[in-house]
Short mmCIF file of C-alpha atoms in Angstrom, two decimals:
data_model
loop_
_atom_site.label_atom_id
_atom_site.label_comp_id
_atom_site.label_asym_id
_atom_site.label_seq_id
_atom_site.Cartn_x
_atom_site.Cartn_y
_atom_site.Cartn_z
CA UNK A 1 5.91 11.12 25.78
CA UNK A 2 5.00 8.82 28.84
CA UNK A 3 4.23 5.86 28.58
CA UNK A 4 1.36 4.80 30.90
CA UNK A 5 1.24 1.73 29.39
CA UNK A 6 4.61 0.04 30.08
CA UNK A 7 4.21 -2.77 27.34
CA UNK A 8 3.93 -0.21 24.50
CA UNK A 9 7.20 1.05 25.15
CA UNK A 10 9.25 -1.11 22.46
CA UNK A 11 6.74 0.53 19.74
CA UNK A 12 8.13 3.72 20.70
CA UNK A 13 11.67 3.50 20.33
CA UNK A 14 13.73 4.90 16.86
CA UNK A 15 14.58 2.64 14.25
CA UNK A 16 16.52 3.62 11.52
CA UNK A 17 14.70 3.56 8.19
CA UNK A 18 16.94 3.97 4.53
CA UNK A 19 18.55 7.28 5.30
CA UNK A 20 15.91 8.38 7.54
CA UNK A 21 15.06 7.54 11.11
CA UNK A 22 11.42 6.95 12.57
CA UNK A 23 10.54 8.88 15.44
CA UNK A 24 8.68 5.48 16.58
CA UNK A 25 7.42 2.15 14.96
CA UNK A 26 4.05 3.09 14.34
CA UNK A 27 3.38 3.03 10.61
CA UNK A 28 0.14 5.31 8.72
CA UNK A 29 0.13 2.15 5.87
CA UNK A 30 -1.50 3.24 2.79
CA UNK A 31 -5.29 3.42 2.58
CA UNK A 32 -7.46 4.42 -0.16
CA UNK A 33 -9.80 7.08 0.25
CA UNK A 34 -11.36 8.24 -2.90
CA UNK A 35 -10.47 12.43 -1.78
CA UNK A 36 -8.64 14.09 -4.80
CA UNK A 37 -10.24 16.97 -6.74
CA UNK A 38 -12.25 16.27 -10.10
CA UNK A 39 -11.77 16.34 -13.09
CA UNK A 40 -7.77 15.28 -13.42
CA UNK A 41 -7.68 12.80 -10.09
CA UNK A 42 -5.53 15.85 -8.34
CA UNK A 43 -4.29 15.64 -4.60
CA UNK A 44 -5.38 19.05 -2.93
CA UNK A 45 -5.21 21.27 0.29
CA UNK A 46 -7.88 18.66 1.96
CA UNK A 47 -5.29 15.76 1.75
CA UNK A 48 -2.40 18.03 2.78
CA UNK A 49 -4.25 18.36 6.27
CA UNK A 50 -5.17 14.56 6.36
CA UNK A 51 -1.47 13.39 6.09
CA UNK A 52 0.05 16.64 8.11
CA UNK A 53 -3.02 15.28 11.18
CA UNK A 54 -0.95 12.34 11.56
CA UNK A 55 2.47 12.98 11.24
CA UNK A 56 2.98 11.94 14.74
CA UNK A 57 3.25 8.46 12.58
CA UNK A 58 6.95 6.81 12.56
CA UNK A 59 6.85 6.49 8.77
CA UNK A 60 3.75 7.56 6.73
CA UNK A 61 3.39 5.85 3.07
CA UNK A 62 0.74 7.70 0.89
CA UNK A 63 -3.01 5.99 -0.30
CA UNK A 64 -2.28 4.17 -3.96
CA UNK A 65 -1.67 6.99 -6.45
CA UNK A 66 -1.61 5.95 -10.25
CA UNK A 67 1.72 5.92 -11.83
CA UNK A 68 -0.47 6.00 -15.33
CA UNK A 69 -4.16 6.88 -16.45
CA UNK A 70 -4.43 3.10 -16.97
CA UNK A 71 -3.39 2.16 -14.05
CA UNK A 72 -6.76 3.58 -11.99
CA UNK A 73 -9.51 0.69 -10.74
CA UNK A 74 -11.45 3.28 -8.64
CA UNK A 75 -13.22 6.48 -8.81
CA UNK A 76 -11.40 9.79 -7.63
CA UNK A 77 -8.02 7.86 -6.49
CA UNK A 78 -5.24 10.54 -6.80
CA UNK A 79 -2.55 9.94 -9.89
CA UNK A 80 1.43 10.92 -9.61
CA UNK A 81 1.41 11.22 -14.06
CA UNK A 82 0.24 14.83 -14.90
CA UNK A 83 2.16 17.88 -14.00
CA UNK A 84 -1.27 19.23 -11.89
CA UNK A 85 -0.91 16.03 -9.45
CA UNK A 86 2.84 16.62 -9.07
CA UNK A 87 2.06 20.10 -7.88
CA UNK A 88 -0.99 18.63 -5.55
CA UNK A 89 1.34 16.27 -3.94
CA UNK A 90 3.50 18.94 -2.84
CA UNK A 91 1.28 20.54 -0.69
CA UNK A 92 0.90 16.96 1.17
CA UNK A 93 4.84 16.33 1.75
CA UNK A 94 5.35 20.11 2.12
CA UNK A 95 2.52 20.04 5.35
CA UNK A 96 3.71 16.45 6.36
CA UNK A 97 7.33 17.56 6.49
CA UNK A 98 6.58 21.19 8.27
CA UNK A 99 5.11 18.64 11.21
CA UNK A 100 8.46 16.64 10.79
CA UNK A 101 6.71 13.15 9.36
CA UNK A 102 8.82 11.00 6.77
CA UNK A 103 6.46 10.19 3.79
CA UNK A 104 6.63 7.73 0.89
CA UNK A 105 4.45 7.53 -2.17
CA UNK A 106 2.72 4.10 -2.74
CA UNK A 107 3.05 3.66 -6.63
CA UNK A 108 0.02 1.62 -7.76
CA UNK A 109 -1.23 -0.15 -11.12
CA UNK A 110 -4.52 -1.88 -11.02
CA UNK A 111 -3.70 -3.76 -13.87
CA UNK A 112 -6.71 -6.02 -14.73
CA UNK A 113 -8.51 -4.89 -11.55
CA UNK A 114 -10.92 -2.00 -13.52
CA UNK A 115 -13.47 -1.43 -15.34
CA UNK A 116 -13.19 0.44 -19.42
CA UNK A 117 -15.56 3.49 -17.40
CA UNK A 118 -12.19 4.42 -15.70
CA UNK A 119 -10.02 3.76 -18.77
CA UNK A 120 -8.67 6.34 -21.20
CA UNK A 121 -11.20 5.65 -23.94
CA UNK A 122 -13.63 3.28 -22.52
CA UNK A 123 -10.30 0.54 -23.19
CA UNK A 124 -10.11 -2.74 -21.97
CA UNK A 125 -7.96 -2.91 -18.79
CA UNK A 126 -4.83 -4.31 -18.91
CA UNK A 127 -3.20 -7.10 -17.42
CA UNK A 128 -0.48 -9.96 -17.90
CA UNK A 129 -3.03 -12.23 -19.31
CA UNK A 130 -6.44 -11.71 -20.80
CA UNK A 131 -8.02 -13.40 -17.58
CA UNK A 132 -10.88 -11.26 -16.30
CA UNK A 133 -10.26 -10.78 -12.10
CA UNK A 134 -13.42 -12.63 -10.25
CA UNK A 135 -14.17 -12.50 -6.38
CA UNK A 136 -13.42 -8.52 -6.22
CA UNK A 137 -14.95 -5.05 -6.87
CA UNK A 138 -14.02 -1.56 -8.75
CA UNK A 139 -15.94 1.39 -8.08
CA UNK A 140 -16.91 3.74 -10.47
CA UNK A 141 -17.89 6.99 -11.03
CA UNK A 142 -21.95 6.68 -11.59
CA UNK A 143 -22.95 10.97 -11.70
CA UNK A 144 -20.40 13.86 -10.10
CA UNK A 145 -19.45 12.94 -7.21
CA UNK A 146 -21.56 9.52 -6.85
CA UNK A 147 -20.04 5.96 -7.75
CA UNK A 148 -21.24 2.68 -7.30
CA UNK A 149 -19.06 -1.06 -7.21
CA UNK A 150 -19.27 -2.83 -9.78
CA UNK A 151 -17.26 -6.15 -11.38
CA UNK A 152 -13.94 -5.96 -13.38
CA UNK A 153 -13.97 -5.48 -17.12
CA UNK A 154 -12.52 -8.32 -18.98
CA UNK A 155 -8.26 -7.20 -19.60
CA UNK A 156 -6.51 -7.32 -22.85
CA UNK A 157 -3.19 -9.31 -22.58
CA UNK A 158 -0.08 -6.90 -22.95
CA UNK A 159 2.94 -7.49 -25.11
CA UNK A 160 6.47 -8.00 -24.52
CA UNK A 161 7.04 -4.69 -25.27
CA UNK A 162 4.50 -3.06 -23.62
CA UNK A 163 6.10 -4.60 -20.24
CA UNK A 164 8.89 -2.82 -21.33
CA UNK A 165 7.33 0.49 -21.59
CA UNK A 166 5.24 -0.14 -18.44
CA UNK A 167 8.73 -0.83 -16.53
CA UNK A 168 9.72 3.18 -17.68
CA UNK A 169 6.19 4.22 -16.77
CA UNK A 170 7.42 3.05 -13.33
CA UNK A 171 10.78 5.06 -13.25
CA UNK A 172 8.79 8.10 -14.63
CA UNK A 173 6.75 7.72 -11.67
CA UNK A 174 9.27 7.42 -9.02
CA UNK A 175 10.85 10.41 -10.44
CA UNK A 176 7.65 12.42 -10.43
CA UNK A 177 7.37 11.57 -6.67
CA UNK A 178 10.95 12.79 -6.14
CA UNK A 179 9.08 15.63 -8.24
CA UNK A 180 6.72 15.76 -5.67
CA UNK A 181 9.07 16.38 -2.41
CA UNK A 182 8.72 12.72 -1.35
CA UNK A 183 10.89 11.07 0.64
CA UNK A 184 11.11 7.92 -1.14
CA UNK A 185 8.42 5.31 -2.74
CA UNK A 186 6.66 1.84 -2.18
CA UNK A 187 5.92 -0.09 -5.23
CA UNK A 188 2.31 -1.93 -4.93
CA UNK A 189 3.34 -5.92 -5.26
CA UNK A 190 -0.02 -6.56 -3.42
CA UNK A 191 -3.47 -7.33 -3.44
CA UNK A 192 -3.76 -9.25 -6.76
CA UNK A 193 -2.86 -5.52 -8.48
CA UNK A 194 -0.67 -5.13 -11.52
CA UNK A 195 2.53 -6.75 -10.14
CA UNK A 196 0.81 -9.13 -8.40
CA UNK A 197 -0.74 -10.76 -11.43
CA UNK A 198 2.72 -11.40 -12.69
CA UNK A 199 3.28 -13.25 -9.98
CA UNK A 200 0.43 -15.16 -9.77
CA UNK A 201 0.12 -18.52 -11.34
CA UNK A 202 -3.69 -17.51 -11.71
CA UNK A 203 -3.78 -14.16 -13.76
CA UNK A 204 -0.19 -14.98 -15.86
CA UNK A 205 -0.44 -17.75 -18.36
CA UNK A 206 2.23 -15.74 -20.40
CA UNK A 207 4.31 -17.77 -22.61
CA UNK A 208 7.30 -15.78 -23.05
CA UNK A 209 9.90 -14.20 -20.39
CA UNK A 210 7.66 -12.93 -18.39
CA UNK A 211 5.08 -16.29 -17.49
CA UNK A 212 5.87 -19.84 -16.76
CA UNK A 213 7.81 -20.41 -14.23
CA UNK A 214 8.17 -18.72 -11.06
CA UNK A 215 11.82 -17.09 -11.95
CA UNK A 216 9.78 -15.60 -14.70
CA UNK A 217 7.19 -14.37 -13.21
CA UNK A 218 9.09 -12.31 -10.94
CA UNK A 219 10.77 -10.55 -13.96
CA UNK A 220 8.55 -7.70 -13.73
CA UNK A 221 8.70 -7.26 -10.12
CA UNK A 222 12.72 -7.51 -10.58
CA UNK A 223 12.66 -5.14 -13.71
CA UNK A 224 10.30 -2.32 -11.88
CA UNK A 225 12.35 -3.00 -8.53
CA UNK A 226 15.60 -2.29 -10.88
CA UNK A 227 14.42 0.87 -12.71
CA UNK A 228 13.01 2.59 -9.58
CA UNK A 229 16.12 2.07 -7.23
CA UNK A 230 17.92 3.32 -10.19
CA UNK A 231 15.96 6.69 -10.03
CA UNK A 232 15.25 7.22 -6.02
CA UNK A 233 17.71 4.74 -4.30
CA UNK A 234 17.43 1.38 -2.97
CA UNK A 235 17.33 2.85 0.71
CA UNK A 236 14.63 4.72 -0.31
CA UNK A 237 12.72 2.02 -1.69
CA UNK A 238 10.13 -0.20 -0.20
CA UNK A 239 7.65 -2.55 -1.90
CA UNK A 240 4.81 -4.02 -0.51
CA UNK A 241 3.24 -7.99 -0.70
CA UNK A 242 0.08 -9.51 0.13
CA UNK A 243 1.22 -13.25 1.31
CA UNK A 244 -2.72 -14.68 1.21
CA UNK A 245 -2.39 -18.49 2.61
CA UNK A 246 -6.35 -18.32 2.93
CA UNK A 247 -9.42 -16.42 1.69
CA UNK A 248 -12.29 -15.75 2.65
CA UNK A 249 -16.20 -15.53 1.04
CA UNK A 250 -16.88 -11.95 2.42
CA UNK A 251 -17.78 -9.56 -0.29
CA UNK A 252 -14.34 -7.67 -0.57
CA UNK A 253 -13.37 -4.44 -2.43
CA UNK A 254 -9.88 -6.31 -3.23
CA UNK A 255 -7.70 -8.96 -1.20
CA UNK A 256 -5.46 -10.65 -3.34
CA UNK A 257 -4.45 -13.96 -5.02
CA UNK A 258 -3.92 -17.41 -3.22
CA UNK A 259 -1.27 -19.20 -4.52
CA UNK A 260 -0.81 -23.23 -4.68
CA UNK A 261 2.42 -22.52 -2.42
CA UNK A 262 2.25 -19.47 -1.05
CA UNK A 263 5.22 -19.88 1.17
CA UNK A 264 7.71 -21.05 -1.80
CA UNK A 265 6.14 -18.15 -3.83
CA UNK A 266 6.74 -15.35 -1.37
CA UNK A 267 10.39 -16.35 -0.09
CA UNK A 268 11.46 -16.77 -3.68
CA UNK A 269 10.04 -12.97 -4.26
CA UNK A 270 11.86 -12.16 -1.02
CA UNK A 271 15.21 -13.01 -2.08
CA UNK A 272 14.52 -10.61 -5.37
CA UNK A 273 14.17 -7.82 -3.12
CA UNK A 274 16.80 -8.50 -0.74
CA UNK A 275 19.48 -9.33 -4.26
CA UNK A 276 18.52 -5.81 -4.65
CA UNK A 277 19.25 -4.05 -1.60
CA UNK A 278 15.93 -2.25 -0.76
CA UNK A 279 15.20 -0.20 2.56
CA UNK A 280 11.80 -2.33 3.53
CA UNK A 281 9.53 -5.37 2.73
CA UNK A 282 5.65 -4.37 3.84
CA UNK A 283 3.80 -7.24 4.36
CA UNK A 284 0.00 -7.21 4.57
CA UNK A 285 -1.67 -9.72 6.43
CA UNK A 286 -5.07 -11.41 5.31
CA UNK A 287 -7.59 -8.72 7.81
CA UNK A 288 -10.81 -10.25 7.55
CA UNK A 289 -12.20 -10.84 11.14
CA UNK A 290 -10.57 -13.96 12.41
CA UNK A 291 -8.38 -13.93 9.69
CA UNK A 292 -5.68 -16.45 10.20
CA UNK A 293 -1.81 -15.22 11.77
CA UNK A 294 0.60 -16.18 8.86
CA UNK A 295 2.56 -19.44 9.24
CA UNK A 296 5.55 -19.37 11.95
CA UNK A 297 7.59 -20.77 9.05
CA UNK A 298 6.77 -17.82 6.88
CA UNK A 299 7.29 -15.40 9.26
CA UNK A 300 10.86 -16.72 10.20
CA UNK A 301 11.47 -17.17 6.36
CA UNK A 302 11.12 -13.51 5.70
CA UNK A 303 13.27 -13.03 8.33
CA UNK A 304 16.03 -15.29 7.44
CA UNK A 305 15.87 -14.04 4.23
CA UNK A 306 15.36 -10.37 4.22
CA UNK A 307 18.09 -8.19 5.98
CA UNK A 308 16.13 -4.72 5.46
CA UNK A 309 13.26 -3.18 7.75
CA UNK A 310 10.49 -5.40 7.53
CA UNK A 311 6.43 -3.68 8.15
CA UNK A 312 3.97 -5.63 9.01
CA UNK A 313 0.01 -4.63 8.61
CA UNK A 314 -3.37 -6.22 9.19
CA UNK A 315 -5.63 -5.85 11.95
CA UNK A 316 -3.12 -5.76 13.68
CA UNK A 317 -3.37 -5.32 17.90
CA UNK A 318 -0.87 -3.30 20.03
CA UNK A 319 -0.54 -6.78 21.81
CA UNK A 320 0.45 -8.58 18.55
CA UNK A 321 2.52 -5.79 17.24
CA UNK A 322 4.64 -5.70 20.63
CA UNK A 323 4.67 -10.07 20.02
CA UNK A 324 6.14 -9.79 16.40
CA UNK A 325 8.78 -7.30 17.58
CA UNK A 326 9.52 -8.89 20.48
CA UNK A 327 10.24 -11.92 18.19
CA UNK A 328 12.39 -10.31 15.85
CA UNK A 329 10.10 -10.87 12.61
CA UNK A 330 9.12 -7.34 12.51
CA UNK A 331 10.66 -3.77 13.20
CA UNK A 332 7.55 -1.25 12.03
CA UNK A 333 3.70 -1.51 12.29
CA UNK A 334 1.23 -0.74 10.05
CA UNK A 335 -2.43 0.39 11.70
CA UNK A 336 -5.26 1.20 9.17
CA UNK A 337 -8.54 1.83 10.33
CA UNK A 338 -7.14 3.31 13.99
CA UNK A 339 -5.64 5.72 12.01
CA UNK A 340 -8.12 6.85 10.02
CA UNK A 341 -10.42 7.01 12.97
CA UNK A 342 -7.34 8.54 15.00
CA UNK A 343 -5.36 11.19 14.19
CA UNK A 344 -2.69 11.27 17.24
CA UNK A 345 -2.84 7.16 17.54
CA UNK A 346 0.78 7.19 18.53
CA UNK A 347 -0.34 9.23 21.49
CA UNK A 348 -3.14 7.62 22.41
CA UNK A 349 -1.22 4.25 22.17
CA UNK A 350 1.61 5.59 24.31
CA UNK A 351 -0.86 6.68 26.98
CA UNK A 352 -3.16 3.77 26.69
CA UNK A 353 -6.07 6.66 26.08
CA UNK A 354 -9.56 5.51 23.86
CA UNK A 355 -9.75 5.33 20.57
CA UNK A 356 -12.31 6.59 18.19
CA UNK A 357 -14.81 4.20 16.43
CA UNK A 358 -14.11 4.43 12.48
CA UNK A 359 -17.43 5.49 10.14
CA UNK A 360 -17.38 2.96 7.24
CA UNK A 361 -19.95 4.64 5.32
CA UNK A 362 -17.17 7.49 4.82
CA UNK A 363 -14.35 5.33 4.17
CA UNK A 364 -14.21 6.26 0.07
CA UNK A 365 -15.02 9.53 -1.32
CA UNK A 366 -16.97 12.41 0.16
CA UNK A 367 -15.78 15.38 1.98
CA UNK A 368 -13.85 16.67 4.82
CA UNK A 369 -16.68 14.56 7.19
CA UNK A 370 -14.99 10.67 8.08
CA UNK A 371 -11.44 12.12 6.91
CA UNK A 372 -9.92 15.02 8.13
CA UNK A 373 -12.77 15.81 11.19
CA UNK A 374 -12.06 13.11 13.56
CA UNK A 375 -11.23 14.30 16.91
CA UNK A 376 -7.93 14.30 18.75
CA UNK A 377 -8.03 13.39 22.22
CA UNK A 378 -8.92 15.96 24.91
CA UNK A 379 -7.32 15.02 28.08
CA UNK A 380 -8.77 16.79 31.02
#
């Protein structure tokens, strides 16, 4: 592939990756998009050609999938629990491997962050703490194949026990993705989601082993982190943070949780992984426009502290991408709306060719039109 634009070049050089080793550093992050076949939330041939349209991708990690009917805070999101998804996923890793991509399946619980329309049997969500989730949106299913947003339904605390069970729900998962034909699995530690309210000082106000102080509130991240490795592999293992040191007022779908010390907070959850031995820490960004860069210190922090590969995501620019490398913070990059908009954006990157505009209005749900029909480029 040539490489017209000479500072691109360090994107497009191998890194190894677990057992596996990326064909560049360019990184298809995971991004929901509301696609799976009704009723039963079921991946299908549609998705297959979505993923398989850019395999070009270094590493590809799947859009949230469900590890539990529970664990579902949007309409038509795809689950990884019934025996009919299992099969649907393996037409997406069987099309993303015949184009030679490396896939992961993002394992996702919503936690708090639904509404009892999307529960099994109009339930309460559940969550850590019976603390309802403010400043963020589900979307639900209003008539067949129409939703609407709509606010969080208060959660029901869960018991000690039903961590427990929720920490096998997790291993069940991972091994339904191995299932699947998967190459490995990201656990969803992000975006004020399931495991993110345990670590949050603002949605856990548990009182036994699991709340209180920080140590404890990374139990369930440890536990999960333990239980999964011990069914796919640390090297084939990645989890995935939302380090907020900001917000923002903009009406958002989800973003996440600002701690009172973010920094302390993250590092601390850092060393968990890294005690563990896990292939990659993905790190999303705040991606609001002008959106502050994390802290220097942060960045270096996660360095110091993490000796896996470390992914990087939000907004992120070719130019700042090439920076972070070039720094030694970062090894892979995540690109979400270019990637949605462009199928071959590896290519077009290498060759410094256009990009496609992304259609917002088609970002969720809907058909093949704003997901599978966007054009590659046409060089003539």
């Amino acid at each position: 592939m040539e490489q017209s634009n000479p500072n691109t070049s360090t994107l497009f050089s191998s890194v190894a990756l677990g057992p596996y080793t990326a064909k560049n550093r360019i990184v298809l992050p995971a991004l929901t998009r509301s696609r799976s076949t009704q009723p039963g939330n079921i991946p299908n041939e549609l998705m297959a050609s979505y993923y398989a349209q850019r395999a070009s991708a270094g590493f590809m990690v799947t859009e949230g999938t469900q590890i539990e009917p529970r664990g579902q805070g949007y309409a038509w999101t795809p689950g990884i629990h019934s025996q009919d998804q299992i099969d649907g996923w393996k037409k997406v890793t069987q099309a993303v491997h015949a184009k030679g991509g490396i896939i992961f399946a993002q394992l996702w619980h919503v936690g708090r962050v639904s509404h009892t329309s999307l529960q099994p049997n109009g339930a309460q969500p559940i969550a850590p703490s019976a603390i309802t989730a403010d400043n963020v949106k589900v979307f639900v299913e209003t008539g067949p194949g129409a939703g609407a947003l709509d606010d969080p339904s208060e959660p029901r605390a869960l018991s000690t026990s039903e961590v427990g069970e929720l920490v096998d729900i997790y291993a069940q998962a991972a091994r339904n993705a191995l299932e699947a034909g998967f190459d490995g699995v990201e656990l969803h530690c992000a975006n004020g989601y399931l495991v993110n309210q345990f670590i949050s000082e603002h949605s856990n106000n548990r009182d036994d082993q699991y709340g209180g102080s920080l140590p404890n509130r990374l139990r369930f991240l440890k536990e999960i982190v333990e239980a999964v490795s011990a069914v796919v592999g640390t090297e084939r293992l990645g989890v995935r943070f939302a380090p907020l040191f900001a917000s923002t007022n903009e009406t958002r779908v989800y973003l996440g949780l600002v701690e009172s010390d973010p920094h302390t907070t993250y590092v601390e959850a850092v060393k968990v992984l890294e005690q563990a031995g896990i292939a990659y820490l993905s790190i999303a960004e705040a991606d609001w426009d002008n959106a502050p860069d994390l802290p220097e210190a942060f960045y270096k922090a996660v360095r110091a502290e993490f000796s896996g590969r470390i992914i990087y995501a939000g907004k992120y620019t070719v130019e700042k991408a090439v920076n972070i490398l070039t720094k030694g913070y970062g090894d892979l990059f995540a690109f979400g709306r270019p990637f949605i908009a462009n199928p071959d954006l590896p290519e077009r990157m290498a060759n410094d060719w256009p990009l496609n505009e992304v259609d917002l209005t088609t970002m969720y749900g809907g058909t093949d039109i704003g997901y599978n029909d966007y054009p590659f480029y046409q060089n003539t």
